[in-house]
Short mmCIF file of C-alpha atoms in Angstrom, two decimals:
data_model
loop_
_atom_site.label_atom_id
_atom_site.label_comp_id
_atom_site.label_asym_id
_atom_site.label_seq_id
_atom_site.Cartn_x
_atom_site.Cartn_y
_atom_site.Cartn_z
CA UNK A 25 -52.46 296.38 76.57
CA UNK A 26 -51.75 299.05 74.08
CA UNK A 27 -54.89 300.54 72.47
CA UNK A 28 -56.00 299.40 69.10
CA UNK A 29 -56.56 302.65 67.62
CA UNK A 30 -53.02 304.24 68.43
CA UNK A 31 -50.18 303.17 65.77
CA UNK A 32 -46.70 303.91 64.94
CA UNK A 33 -45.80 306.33 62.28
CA UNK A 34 -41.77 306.40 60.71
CA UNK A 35 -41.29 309.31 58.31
CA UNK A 36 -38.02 308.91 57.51
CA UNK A 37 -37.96 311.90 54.78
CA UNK A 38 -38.92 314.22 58.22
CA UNK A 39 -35.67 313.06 60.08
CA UNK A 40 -32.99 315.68 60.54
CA UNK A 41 -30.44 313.68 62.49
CA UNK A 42 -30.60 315.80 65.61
CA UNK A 43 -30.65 312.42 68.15
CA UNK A 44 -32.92 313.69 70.63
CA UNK A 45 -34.75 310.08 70.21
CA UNK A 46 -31.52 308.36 70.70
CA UNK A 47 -30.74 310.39 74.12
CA UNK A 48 -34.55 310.53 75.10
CA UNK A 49 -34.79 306.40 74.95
CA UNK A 50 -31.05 305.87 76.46
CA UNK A 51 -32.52 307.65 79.55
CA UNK A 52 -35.17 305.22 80.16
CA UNK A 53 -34.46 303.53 83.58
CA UNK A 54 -35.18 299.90 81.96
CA UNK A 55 -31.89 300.14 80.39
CA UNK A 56 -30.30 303.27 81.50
CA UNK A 57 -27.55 304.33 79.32
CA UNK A 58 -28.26 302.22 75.78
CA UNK A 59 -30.32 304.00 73.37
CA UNK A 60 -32.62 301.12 71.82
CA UNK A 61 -33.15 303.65 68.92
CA UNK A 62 -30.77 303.87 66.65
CA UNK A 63 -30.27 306.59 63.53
CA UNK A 64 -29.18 305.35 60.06
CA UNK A 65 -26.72 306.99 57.69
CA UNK A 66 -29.06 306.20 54.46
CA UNK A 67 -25.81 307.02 52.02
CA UNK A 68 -22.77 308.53 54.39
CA UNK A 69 -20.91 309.19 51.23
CA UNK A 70 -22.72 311.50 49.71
CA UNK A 71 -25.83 312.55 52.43
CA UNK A 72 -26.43 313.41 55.50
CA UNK A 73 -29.77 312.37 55.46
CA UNK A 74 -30.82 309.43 58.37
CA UNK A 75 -33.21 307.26 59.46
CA UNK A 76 -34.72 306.32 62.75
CA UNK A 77 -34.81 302.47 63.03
CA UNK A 78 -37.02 301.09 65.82
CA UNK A 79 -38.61 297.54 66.18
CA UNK A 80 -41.13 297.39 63.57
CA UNK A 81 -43.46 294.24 65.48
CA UNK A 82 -43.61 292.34 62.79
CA UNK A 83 -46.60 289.71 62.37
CA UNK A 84 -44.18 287.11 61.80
CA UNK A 85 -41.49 287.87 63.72
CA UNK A 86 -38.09 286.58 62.39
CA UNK A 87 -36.10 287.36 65.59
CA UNK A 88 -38.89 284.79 67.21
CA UNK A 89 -38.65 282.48 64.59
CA UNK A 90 -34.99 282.07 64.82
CA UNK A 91 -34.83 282.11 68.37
CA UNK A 92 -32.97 278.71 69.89
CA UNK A 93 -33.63 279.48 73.35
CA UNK A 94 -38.18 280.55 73.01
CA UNK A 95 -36.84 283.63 74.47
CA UNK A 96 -38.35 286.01 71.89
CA UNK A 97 -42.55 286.91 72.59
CA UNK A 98 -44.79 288.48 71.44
CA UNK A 99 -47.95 290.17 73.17
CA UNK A 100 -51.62 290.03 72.39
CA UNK A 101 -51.30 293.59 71.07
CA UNK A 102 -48.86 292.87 68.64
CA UNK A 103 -45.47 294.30 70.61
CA UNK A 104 -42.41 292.23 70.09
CA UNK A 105 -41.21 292.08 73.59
CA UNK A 106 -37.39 292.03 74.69
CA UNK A 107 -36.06 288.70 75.01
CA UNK A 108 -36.99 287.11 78.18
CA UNK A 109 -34.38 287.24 80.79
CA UNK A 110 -34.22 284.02 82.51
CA UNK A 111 -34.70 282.36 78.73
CA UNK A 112 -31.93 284.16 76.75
CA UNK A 113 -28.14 282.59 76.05
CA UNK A 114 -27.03 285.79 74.39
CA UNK A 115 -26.84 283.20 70.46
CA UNK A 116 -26.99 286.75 68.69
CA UNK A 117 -29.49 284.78 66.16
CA UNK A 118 -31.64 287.43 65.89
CA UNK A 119 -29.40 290.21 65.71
CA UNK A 120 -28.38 287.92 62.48
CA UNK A 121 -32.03 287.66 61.43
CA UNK A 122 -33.74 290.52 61.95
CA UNK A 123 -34.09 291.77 58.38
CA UNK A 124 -34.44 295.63 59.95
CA UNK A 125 -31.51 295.21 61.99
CA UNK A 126 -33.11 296.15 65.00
CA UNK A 127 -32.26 293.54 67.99
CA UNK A 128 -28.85 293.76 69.50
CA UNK A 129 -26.68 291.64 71.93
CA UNK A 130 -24.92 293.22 74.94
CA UNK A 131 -22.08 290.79 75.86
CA UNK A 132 -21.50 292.07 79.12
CA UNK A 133 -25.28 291.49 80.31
CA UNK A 134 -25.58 287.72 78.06
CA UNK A 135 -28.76 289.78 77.02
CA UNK A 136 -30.09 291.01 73.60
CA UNK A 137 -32.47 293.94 74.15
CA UNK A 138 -34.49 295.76 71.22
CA UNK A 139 -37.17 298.45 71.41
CA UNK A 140 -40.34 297.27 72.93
CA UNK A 141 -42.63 300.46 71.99
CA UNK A 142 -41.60 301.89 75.66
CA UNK A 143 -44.13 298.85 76.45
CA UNK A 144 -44.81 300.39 80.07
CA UNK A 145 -45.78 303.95 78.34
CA UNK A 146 -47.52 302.59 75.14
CA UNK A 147 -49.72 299.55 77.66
CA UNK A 148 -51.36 302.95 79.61
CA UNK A 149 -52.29 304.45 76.02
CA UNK A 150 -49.11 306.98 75.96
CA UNK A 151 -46.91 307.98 73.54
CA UNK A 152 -43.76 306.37 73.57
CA UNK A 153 -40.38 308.25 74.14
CA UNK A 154 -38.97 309.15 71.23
CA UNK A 155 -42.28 310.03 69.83
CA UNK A 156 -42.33 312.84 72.14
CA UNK A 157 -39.09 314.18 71.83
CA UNK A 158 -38.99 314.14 67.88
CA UNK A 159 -39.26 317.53 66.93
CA UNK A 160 -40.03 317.08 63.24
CA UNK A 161 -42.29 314.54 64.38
CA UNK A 162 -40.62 311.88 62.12
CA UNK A 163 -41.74 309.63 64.93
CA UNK A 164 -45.30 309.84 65.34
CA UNK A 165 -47.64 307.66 67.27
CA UNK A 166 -51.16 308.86 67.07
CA UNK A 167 -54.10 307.45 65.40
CA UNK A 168 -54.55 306.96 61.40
CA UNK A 169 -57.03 309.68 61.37
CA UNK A 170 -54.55 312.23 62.53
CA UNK A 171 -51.80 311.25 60.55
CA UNK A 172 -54.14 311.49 57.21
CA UNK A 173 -54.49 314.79 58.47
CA UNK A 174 -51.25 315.75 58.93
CA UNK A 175 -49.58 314.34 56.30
CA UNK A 176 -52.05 314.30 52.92
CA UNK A 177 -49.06 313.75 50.69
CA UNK A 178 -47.48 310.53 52.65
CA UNK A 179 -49.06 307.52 52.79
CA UNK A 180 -48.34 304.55 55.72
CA UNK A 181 -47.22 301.42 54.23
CA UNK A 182 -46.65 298.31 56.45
CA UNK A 183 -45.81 295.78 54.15
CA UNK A 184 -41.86 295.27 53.18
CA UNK A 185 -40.59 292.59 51.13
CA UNK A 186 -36.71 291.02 51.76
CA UNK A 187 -36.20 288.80 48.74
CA UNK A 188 -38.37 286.26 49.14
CA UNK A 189 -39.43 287.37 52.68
CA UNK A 190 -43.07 289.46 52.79
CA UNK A 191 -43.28 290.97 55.84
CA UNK A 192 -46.27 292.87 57.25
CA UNK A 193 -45.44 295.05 60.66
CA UNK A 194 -47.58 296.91 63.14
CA UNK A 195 -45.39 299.74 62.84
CA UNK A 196 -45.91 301.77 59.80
CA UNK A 197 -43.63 303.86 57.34
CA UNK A 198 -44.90 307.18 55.46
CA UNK A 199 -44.11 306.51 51.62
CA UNK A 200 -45.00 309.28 49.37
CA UNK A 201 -48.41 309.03 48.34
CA UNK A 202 -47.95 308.67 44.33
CA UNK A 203 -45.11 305.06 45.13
CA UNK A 204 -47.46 303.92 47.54
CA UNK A 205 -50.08 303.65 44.91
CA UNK A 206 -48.01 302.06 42.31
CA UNK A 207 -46.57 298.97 44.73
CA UNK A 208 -48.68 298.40 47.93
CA UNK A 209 -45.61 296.79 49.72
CA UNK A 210 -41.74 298.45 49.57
CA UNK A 211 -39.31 296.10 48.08
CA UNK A 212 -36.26 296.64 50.49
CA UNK A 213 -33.75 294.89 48.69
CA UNK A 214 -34.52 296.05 45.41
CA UNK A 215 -34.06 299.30 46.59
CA UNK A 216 -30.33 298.09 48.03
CA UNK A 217 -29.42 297.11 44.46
CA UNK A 218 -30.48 299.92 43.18
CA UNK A 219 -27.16 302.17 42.91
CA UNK A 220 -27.84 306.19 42.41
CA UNK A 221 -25.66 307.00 38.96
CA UNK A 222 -22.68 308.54 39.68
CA UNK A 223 -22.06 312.19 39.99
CA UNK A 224 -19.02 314.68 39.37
CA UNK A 225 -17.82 316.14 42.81
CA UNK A 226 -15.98 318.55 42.99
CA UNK A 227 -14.09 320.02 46.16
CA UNK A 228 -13.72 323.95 45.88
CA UNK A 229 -10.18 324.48 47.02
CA UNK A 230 -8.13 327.50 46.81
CA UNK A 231 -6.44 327.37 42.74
CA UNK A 232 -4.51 324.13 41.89
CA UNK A 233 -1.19 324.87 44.20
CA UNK A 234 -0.07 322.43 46.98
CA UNK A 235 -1.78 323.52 49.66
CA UNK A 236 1.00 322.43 51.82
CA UNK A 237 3.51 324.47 50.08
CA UNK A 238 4.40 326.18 53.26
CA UNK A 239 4.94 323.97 55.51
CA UNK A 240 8.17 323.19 56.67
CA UNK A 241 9.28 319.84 58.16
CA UNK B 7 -62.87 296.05 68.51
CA UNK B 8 -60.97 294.19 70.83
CA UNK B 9 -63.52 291.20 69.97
CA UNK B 10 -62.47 290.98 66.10
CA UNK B 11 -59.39 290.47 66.92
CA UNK B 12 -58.12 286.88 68.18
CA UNK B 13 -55.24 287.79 70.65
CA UNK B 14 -54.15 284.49 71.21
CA UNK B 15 -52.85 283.34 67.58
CA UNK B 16 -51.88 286.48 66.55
CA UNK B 17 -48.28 285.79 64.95
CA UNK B 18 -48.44 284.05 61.31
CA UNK B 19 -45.85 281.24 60.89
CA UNK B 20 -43.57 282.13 57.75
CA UNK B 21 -45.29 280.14 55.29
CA UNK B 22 -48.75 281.47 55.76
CA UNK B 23 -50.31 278.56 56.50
CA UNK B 24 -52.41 277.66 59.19
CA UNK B 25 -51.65 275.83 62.63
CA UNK B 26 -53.03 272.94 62.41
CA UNK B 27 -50.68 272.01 59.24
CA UNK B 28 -47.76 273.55 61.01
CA UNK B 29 -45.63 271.19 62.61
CA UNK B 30 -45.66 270.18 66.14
CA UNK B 31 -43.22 271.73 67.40
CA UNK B 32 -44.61 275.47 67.19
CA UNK B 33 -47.41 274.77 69.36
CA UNK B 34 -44.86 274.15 72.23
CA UNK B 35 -42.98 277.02 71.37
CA UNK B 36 -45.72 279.39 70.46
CA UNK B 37 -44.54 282.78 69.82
CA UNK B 38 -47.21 284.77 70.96
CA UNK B 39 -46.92 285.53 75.02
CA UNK B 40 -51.00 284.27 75.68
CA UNK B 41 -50.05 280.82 74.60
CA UNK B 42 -46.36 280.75 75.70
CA UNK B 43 -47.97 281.00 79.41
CA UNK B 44 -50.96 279.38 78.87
CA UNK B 45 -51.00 275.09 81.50
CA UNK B 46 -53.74 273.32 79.87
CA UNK B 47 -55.55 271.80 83.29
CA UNK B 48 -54.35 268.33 81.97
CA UNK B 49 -50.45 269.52 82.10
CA UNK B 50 -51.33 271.24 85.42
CA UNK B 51 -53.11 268.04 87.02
CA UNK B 52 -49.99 265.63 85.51
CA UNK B 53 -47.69 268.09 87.49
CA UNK B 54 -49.62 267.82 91.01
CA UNK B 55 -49.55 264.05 90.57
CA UNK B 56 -46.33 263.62 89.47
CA UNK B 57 -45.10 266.17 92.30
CA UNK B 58 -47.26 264.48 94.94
CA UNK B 59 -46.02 260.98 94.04
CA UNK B 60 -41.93 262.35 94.34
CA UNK B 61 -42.83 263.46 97.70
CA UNK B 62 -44.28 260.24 98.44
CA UNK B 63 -41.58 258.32 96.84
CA UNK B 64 -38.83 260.45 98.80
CA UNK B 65 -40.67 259.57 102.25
CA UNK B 66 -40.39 255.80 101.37
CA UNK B 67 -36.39 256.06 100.29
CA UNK B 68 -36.23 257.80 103.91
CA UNK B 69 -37.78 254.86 106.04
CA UNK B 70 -35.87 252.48 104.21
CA UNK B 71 -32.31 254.41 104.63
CA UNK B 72 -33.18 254.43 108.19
CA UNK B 73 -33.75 250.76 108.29
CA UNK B 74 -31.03 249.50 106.38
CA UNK B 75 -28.79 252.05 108.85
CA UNK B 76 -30.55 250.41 111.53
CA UNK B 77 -29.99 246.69 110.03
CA UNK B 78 -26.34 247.41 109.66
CA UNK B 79 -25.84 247.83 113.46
CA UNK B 80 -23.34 249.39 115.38
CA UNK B 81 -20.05 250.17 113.61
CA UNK B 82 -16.59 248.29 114.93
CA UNK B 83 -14.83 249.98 117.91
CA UNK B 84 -11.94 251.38 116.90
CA UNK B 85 -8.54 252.67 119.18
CA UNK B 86 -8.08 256.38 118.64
CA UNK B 87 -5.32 256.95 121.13
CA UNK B 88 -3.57 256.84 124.44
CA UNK B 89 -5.03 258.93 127.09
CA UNK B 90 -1.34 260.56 127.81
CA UNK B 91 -1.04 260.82 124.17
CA UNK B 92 -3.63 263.82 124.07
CA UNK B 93 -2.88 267.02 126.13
CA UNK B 94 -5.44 269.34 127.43
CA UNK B 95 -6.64 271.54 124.80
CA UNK B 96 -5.21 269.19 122.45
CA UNK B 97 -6.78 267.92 119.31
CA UNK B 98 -6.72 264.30 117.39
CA UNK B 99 -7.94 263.62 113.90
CA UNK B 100 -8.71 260.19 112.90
CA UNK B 101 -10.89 258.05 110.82
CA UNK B 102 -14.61 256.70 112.29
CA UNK B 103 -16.41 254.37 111.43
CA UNK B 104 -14.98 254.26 107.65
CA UNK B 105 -11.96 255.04 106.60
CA UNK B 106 -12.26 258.07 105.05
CA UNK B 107 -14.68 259.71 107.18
CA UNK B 108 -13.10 262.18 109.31
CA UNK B 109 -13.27 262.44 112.83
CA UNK B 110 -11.78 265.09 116.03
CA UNK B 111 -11.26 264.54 119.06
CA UNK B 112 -10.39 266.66 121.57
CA UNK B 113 -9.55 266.59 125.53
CA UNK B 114 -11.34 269.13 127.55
CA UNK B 115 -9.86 268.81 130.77
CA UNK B 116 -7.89 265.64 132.24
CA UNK B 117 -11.57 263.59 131.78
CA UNK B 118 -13.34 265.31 129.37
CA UNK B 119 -13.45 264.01 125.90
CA UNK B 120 -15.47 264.83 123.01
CA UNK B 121 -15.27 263.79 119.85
CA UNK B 122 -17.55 264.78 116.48
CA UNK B 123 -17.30 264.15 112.76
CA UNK B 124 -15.07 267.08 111.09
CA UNK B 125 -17.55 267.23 108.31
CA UNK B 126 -19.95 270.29 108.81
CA UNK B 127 -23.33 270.02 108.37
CA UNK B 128 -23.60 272.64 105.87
CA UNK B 129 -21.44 271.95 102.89
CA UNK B 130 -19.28 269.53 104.29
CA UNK B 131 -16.36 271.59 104.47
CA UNK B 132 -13.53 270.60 107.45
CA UNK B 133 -14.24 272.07 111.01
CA UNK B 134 -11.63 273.86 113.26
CA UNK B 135 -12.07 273.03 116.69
CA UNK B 136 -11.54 276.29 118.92
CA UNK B 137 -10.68 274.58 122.53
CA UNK B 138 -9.45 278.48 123.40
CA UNK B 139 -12.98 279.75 122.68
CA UNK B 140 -14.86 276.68 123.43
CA UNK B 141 -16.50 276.64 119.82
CA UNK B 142 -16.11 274.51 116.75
CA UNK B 143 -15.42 276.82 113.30
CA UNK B 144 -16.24 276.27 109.93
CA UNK B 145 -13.87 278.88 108.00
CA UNK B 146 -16.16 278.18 104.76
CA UNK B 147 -19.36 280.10 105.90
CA UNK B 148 -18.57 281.16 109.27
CA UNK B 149 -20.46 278.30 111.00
CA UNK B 150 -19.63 277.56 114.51
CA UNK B 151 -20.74 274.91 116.84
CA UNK B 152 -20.15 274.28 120.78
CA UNK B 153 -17.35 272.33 121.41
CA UNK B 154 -19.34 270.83 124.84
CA UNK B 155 -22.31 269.67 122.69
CA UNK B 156 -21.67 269.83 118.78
CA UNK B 157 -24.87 271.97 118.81
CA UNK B 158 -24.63 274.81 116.21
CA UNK B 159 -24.20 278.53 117.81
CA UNK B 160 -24.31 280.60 114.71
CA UNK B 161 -24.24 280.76 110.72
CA UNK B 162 -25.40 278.73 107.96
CA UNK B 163 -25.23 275.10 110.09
CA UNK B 164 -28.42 273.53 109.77
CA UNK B 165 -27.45 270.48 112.27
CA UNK B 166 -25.49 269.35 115.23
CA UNK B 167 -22.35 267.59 114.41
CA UNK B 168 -23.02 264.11 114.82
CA UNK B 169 -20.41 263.00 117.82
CA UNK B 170 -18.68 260.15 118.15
CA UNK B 171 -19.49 257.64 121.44
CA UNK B 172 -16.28 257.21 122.97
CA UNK B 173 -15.53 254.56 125.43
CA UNK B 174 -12.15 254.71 127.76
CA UNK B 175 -10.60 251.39 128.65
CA UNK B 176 -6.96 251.18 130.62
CA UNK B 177 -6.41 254.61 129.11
CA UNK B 178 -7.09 254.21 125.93
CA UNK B 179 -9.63 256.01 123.95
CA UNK B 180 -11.53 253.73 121.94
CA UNK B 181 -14.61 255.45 119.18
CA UNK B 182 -17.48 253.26 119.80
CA UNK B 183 -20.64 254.43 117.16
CA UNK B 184 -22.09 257.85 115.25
CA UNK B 185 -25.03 259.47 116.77
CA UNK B 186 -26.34 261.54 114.46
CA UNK B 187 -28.63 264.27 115.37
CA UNK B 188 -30.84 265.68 113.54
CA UNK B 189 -31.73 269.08 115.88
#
């Protein structure tokens, strides 16, 4: 049973891309080899900037709701589990569903696996993996106390809204402090329609001549 | 702190609403893992009974297998071949009592014969008979039986073959009824 007072902290303006998460879960021996963290290109075009996407336990949990084959459960302390083994047909329904993107299907096992909070660390009150790897501490598992601490100017938000979809997750985000006063909840696709304006980019290359004057074919 | 909490309806159905105007179906497929493995003692008693009663059931459907078996009597004899027909070591397939139930027989010396149904006990895959090694094979899982007895020697087999009563009359072999075995 995980404890009450430790939560999950995503600070996705802390992430610097370096993937130690990624290799730090992909070396857990309950599925040796696949990371179940995953880093997102925010805007590939034009940033390098990523994101760390792990299960976010939500308290209505869309992969569960869509599940066909009741394979999808969730524990008294709020953790999303991996689907059951003996349950799952491999449907890819949640992978479809999940509005964070986080479940995924691996064909060769007829299994979808997801991040379960490293459920045999977080259960004995540790932190799990990629917590304690991250070192910009992006991922942070701790209590709220410490994070107010840590981060005055970052609030955690928990509540995300898809369209016409409020959902409220036991894993929280860090918003800046000022946005999280003005909405309580972060409107995810809002944000998606949102396009930056575009900007002039220039590439500096060397004067205006074919660079592949030279070359002889 | 744990107390404030109630662990067992902790997920919130999409609409918000509460369970008892949610339909029926998500209380058999909760999604939250206390009720997903919780047997009311009503389910759990149904199962014993039900359970119980199969077995009881099955034992009746036994007895009265065994007595219609019984009813039906001995099957017809039936002429399998010509004592000079069969050589020593040699092997006959044929059909006892129905007529696609397959039988072997095989002479042991000049006035030994045995004969057994070719369907193995296991899976009912075709037996080899071995006269060389004095066993009966069964390619499919290795299973071999004596060829003297029909008893099984080794693998999977849980049974003797049952063997085929043989009579000889003016040398001819003649399958007379099944004995089946059951160790």
């Amino acid at each position: 049973m995980k404890p009450d007072h430790l939560h999950f902290f995503i600070d996705p303006s802390r992430c610097i891309g370096c993937q130690a998460c990624v290799q730090a879960c992909s070396e857990c021996d309950t599925h040796r080899g696949d990371s179940m963290i995953h880093l997102e290109y925010i805007d590939r075009a034009s940033s390098i900037q990523t994101v760390p996407v792990v299960c976010m336990h939500c308290d209505q949990p869309t992969c569960a709701e869509v599940c066909p084959a009741d394979a999808i459960k969730r524990t008294a302390d709020g953790v999303v589990q991996s689907a059951r083994k003996p349950r799952c047909i491999a449907c890819g329904n949640c992978v479809s569903a999940c509005p964070f993107g986080v479940p995924e299907v691996y064909e060769e096992r007829k299994i979808m696996m997801k991040c379960d909070m490293c459920y045999d660390r977080t259960s004995e009150g540790r932190k799990p993996m990629c917590a304690t790897v991250c070192p910009s501490q992006a991922l942070f598992y701790g209590t709220r106390d410490e994070i107010e601490r840590l981060r005055p100017q970052s609030t955690p938000i928990n509540r995300f809204q898809f369209g016409g979809q409020a959902i409220t997750t036991r894993v929280f985000v860090m918003a800046p402090r000022g946005l999280a006063g003005l909405a309580p909840h972060l409107d995810v696709t809002a944000a998606m329609d949102e396009y930056a304006p575009a900007r002039p980019l220039a590439l500096k290359m060397a004067a205006a001549a074919d660079p592949f004057d030279d070359v002889e074919i | 702190m744990a107390g404030e909490i109630d662990r067992d309806t902790l997920s919130v159905p999409p609409d918000g609403r509460p369970l008892s105007e949610q339909p029926a179906w998500r209380q058999d497929f909760p999604i939250d893992w206390p009720q997903d493995h919780y047997v009311e003692r009503r389910d759990f008693v149904k199962f014993l009974t039900l359970t119980s009663l199969a077995f009881t059931v099955g034992q009746f459907w036994i007895a009265g297998q065994n007595w219609l078996r019984k009813r039906q009597g001995l099957p017809e004899m039936r002429r399998i071949a010509g004592v000079n027909e069969v050589a020593v070591g040699a092997t006959v397939v044929f059909d006892y009592p129905a007529m696609h139930d397959s039988c072997i027989l095989v002479r042991l010396s000049d006035a030994e014969f045995v004969a057994y149904s070719q369907k193995c006990t296991h899976l009912s895959c075709a037996v080899i008979p071995r006269p060389d090694q004095g066993v009966i094979h069964c390619p499919c899982h290795e299973g071999f039986f004596d060829l003297r007895t029909g008893r099984q020697v080794s693998g999977p087999p849980p049974r003797p073959l049952p063997r085929i009563t043989l009579e000889i009359r003016d040398d001819v072999i003649y399958a007379t009824g099944v004995e089946i075995r059951t160790i």
